[in-house]
CSV table of C-alpha atoms and ligand atoms in Angstrom, one decimal:
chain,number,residue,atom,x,y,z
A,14,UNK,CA,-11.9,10.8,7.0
A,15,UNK,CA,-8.5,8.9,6.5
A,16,UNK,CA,-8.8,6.7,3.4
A,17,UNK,CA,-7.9,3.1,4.0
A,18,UNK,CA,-4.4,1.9,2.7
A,19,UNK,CA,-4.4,-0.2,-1.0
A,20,UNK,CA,-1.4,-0.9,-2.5
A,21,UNK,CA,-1.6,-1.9,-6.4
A,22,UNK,CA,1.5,-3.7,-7.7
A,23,UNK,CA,1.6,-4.1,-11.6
A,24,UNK,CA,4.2,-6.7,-12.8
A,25,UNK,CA,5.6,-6.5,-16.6
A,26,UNK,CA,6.0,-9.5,-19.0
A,27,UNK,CA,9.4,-9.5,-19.2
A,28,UNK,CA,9.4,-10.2,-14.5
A,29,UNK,CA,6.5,-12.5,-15.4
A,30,UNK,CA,8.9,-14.7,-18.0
A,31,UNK,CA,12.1,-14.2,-15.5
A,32,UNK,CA,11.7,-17.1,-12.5
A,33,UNK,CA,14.1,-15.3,-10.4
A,34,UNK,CA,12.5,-11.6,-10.7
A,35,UNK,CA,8.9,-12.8,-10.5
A,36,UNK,CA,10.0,-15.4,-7.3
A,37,UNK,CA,11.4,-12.0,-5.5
A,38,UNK,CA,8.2,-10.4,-6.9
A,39,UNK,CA,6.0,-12.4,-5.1
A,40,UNK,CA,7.7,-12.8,-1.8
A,41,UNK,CA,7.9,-9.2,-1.8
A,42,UNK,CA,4.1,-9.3,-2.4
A,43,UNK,CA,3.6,-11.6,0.1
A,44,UNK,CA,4.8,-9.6,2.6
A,45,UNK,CA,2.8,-6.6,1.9
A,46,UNK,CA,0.5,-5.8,5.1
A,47,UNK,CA,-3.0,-4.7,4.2
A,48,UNK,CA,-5.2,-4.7,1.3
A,49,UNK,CA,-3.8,-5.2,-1.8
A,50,UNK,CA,-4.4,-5.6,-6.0
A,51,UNK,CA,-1.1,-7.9,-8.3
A,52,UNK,CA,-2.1,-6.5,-12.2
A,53,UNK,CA,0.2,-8.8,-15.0
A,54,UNK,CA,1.3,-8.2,-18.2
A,55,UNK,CA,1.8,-11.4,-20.2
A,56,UNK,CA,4.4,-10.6,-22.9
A,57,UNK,CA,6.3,-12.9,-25.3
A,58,UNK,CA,4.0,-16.4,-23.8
A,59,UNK,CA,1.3,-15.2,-25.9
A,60,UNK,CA,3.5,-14.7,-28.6
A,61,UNK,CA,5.4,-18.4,-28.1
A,62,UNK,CA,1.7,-20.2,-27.8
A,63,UNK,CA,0.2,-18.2,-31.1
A,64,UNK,CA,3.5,-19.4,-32.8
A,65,UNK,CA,2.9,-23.3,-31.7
A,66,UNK,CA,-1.0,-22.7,-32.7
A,67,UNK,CA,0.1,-21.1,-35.9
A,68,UNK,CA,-1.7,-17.8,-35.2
A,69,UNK,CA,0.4,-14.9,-36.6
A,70,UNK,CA,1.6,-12.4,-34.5
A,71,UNK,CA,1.6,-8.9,-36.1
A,72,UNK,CA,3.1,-5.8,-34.8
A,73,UNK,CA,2.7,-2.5,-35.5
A,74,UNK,CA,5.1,-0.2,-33.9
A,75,UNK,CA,5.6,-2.3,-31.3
A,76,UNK,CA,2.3,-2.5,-30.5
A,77,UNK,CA,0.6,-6.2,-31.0
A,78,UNK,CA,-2.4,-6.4,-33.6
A,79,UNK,CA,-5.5,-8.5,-32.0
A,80,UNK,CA,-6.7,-10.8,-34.7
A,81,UNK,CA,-10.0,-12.8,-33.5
A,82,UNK,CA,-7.2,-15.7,-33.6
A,83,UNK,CA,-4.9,-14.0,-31.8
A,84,UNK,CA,-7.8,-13.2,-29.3
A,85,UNK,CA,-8.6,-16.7,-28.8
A,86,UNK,CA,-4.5,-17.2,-27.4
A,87,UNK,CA,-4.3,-14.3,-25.3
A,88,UNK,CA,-7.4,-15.1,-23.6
A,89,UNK,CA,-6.3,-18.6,-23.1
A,90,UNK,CA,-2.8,-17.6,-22.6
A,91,UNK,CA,-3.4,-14.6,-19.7
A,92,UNK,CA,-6.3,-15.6,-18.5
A,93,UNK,CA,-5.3,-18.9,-18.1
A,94,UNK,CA,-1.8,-19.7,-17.9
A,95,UNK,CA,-0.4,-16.9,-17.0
A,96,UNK,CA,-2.9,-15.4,-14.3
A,97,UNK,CA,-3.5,-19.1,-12.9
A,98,UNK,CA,-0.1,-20.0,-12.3
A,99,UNK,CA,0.2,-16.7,-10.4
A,100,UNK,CA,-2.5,-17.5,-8.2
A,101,UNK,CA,-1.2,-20.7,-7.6
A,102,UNK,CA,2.2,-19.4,-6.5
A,103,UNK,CA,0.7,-16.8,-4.0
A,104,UNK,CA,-1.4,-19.1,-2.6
A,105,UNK,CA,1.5,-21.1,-1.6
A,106,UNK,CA,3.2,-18.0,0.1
A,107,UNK,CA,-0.1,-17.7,2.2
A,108,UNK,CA,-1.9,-14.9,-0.1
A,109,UNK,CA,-5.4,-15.2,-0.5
A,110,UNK,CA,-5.0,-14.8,-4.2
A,111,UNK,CA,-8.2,-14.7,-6.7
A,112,UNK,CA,-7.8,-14.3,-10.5
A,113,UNK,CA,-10.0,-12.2,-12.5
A,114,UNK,CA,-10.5,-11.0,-16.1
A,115,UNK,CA,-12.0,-7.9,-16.5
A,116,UNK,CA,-15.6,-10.0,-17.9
A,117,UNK,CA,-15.4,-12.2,-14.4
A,118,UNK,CA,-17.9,-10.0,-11.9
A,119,UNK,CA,-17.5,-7.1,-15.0
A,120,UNK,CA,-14.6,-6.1,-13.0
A,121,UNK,CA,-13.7,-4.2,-15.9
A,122,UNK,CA,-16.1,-3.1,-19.1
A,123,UNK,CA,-14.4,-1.7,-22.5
A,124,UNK,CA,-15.2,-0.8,-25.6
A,125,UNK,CA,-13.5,-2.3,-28.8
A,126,UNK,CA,-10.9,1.2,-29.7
A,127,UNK,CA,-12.1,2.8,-33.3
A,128,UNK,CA,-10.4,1.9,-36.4
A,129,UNK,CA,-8.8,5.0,-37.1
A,130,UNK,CA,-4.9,5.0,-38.4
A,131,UNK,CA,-4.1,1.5,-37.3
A,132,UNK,CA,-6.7,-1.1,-36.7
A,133,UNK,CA,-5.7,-2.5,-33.6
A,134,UNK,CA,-8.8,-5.7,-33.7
A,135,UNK,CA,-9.5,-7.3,-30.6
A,136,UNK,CA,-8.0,-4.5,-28.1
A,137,UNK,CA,-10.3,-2.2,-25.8
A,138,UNK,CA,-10.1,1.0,-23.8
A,139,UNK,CA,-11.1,0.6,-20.9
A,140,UNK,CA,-14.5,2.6,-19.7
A,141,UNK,CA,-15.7,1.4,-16.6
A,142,UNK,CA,-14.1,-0.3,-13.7
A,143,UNK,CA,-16.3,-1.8,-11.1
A,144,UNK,CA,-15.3,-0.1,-7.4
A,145,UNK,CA,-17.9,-2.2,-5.5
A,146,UNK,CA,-17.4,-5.4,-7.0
A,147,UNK,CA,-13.4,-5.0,-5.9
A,148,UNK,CA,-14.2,-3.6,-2.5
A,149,UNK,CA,-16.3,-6.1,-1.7
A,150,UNK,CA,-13.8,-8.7,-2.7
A,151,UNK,CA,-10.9,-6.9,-0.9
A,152,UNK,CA,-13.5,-6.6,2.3
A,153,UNK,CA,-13.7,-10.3,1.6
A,154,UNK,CA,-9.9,-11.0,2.5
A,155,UNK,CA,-9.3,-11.8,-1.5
A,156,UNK,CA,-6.6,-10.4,-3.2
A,157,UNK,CA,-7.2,-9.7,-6.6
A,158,UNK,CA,-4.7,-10.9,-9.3
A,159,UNK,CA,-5.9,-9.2,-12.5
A,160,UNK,CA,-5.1,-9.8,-16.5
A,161,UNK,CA,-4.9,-8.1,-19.0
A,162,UNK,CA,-8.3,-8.6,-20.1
A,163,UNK,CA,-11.3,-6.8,-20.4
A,164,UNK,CA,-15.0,-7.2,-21.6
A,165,UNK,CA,-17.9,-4.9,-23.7
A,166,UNK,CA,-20.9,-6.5,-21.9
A,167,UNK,CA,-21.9,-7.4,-25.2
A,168,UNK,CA,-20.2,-10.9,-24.8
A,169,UNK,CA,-16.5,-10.1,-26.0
A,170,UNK,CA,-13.5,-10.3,-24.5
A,171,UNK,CA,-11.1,-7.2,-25.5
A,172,UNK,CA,-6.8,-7.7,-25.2
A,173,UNK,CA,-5.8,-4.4,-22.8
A,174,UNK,CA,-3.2,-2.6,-21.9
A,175,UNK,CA,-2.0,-4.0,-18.3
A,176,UNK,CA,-0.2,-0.6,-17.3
A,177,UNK,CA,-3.9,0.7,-18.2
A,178,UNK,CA,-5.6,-1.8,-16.5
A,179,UNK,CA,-3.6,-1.0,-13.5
A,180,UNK,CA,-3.7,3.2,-13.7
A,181,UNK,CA,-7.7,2.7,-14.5
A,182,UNK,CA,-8.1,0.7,-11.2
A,183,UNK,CA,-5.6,2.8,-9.1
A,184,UNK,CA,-7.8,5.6,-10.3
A,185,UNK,CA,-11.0,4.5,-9.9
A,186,UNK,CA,-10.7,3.0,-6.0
A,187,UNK,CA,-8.7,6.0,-5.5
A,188,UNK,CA,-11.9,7.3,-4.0
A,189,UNK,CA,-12.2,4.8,-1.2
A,190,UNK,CA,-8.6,4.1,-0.5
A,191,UNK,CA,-5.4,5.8,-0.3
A,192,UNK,CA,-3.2,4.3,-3.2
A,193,UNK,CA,-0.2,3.2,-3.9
A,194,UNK,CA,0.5,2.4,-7.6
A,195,UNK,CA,3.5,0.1,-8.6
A,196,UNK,CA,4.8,-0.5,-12.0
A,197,UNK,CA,7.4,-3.5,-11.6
A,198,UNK,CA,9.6,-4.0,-14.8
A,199,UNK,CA,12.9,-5.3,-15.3
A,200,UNK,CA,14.8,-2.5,-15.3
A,201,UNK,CA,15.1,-0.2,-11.9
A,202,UNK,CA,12.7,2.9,-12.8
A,203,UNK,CA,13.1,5.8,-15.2
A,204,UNK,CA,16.9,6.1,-16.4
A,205,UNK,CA,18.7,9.3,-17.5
A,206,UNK,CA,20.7,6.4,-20.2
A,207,UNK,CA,18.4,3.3,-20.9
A,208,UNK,CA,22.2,1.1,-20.8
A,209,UNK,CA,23.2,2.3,-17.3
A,210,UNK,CA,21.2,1.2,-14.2
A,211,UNK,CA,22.7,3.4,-12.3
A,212,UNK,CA,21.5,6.5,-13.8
A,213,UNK,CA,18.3,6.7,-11.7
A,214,UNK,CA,15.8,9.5,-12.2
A,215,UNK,CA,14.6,9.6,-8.9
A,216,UNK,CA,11.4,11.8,-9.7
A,217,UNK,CA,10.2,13.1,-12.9
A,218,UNK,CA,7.7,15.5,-13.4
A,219,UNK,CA,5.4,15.6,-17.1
A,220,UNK,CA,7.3,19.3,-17.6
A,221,UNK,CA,10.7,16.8,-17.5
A,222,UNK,CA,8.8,14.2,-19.7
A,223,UNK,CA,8.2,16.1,-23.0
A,224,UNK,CA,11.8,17.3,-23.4
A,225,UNK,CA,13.1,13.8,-22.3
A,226,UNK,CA,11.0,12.1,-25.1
A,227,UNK,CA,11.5,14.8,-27.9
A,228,UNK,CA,15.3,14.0,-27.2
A,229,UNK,CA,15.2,10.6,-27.1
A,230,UNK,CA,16.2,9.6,-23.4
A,231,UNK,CA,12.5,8.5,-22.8
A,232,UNK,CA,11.1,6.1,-25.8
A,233,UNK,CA,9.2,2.7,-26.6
A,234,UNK,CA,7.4,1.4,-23.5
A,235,UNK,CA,8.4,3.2,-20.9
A,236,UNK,CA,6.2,6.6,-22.9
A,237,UNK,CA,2.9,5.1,-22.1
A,238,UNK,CA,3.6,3.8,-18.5
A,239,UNK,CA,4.7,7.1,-18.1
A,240,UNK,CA,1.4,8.9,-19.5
A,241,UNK,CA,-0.7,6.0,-17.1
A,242,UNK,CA,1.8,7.3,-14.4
A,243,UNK,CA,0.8,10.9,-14.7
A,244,UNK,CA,-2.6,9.8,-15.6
A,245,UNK,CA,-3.0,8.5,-11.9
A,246,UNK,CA,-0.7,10.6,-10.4
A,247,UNK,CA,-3.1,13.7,-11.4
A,248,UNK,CA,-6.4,11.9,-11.2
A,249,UNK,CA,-6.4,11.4,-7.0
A,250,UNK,CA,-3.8,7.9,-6.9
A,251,UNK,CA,-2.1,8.8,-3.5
A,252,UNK,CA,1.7,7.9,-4.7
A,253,UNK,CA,2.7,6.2,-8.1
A,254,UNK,CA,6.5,4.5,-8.5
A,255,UNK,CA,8.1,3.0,-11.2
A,256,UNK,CA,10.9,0.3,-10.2
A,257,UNK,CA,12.0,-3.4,-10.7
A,258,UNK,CA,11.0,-6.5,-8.3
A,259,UNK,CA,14.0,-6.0,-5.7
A,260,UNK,CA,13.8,-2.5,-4.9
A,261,UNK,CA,9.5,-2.3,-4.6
A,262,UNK,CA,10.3,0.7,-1.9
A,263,UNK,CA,12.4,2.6,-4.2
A,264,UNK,CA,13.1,3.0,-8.1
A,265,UNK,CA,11.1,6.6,-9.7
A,266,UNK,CA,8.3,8.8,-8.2
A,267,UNK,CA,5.5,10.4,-10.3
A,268,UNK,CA,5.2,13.9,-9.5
A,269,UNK,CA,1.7,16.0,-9.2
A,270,UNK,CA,1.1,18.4,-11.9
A,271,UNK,CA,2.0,21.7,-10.1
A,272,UNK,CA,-1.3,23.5,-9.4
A,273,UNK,CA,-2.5,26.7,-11.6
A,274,UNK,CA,-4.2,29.4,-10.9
A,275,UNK,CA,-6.4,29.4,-13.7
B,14,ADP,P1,6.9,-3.8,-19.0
B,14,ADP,O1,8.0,-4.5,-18.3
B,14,ADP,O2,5.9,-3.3,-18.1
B,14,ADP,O3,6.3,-4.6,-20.2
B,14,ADP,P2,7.9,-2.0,-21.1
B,14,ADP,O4,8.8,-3.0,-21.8
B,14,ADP,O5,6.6,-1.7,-21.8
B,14,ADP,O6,7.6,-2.5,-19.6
B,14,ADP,O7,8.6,-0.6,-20.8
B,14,ADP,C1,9.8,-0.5,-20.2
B,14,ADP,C2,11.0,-0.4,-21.2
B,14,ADP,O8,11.1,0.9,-21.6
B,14,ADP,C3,12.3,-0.7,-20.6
B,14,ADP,O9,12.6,-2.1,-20.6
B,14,ADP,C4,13.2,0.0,-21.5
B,14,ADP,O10,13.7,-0.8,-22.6
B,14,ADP,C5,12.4,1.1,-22.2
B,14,ADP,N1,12.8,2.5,-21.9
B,14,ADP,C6,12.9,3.4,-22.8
B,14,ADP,N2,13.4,4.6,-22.3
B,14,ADP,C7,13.7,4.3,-21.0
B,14,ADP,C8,14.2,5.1,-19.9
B,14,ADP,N3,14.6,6.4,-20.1
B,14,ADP,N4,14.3,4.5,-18.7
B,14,ADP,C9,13.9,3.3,-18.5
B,14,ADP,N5,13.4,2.5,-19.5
B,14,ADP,C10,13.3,3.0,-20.7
């Protein structure tokens, strides 16, 4: 049977924060035929609202620390702000746009990540994404627009990874629909020299991955978008891209673990 076509489009904070990036963003969205999924990061808001509230925002290699204050902004902040104003702005280009937390139809279910080196808080890792909750809505003519938010069922919301969010999805409806997985950050996919735009990696494989980061070409964010990318890539996604909101048909290809005999 030939799988119906979804495309899932995952937009970074720094194209969210940008009004030019995210207005060619969203055209291009618009403009996508078929069914179709817009996952957000939220970024430096959250950290510009928790500063005006007074909430601390604490860091840990780069990663943010989820205080139950800290909580309370990011759930206002992408849940809110950040996801509504989307909506509102595809709903003006003629996209049926609906916004969704992971708690809202338990979309997506969590579990608060174990304190093990680092105690992350409020964060969760992502265990359960519902397939016939998001069919039914994408049957429906709605196009989800999801933040990075999850639930534990337990009555808890749980700060999550959006790249996550978007490779858990892309994996999980992988088994109804053929799917095309889009990171969208600011910069135009993988690069052989993080300074150089030009320096385009067209594909990359996870055997050109470990070298790249144990020398230093690959590093901070772009090492876990890469492992969701491979994630998906191996896990039955139909095509995964990393690239930047002008160029959403080109940027770098995530290539299929070769197969073993073994
Ligand atoms: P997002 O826009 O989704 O929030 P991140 O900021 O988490 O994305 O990750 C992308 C970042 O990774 C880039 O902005 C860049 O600074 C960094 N990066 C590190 N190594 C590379 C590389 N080799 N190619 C491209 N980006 C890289």
């Amino acid at each position: 049977m030939i799988k119906e076509q979804l495309n899932i489009i995952k937009v970074g904070g720094a194209v969210v924060e940008d009004e030019g990036s995210l207005t060619g963003l969203l055209m291009s969205f618009s403009s996508l035929r078929g069914k179709k999924i817009l996952v957000h990061g939220g970024g430096k808001i959250a950290t510009e609202m928790a500063d005006k509230l007074g909430v601390e925002t604490q860091m840990i290699d780069g990663r943010r620390i989820t205080s139950a204050e800290m909580l309370k902004v990011v759930t206002m902040v992408y849940g809110g702000l950040v996801n509504k104003n989307l909506v509102a702005r595809l709903q003006a280009l003629g996209v049926n746009a609906l916004g969704l937390t992971g708690a809202d139809m338990n979309v997506i279910m969590s579990v608060k990540r174990p304190v093990e080196l680092v105690n992350f808080g409020y964060v969760g890792d992502v265990k359960y994404v519902n397939v016939k909750a998001l069919t039914s809505l994408l049957d429906a003519g709605a196009v989800p627009v999801l933040a990075p938010l999850t639930h534990d069922k337990e009555g808890t919301m749980l700060n999550t990874n959006a790249d996550t969010i978007a490779s858990s999805v892309a994996v999980a409806l992988a088994e109804k629909y053929s799917v095309t997985l889009t990171f969208c950050s600011s910069i135009p996919g993988v690069l052989k020299n993080v300074d150089d735009p030009t320096s385009l990696i067209k594909t990359i494989a996870k055997a050109d991955f470990d070298p790249m980061v144990a020398d230093g070409t690959i590093s901070a964010g772009m090492i876990p978008k890469l492992q969701n990318a491979f994630e998906a890539i191996n896990s039955g996604v139909a095509k995964v891209v990393i690239t930047s909101p002008s160029n959403l048909s080109g940027g770098t290809t995530i290539l299929m673990d070769p197969e073993t005999d073994d």
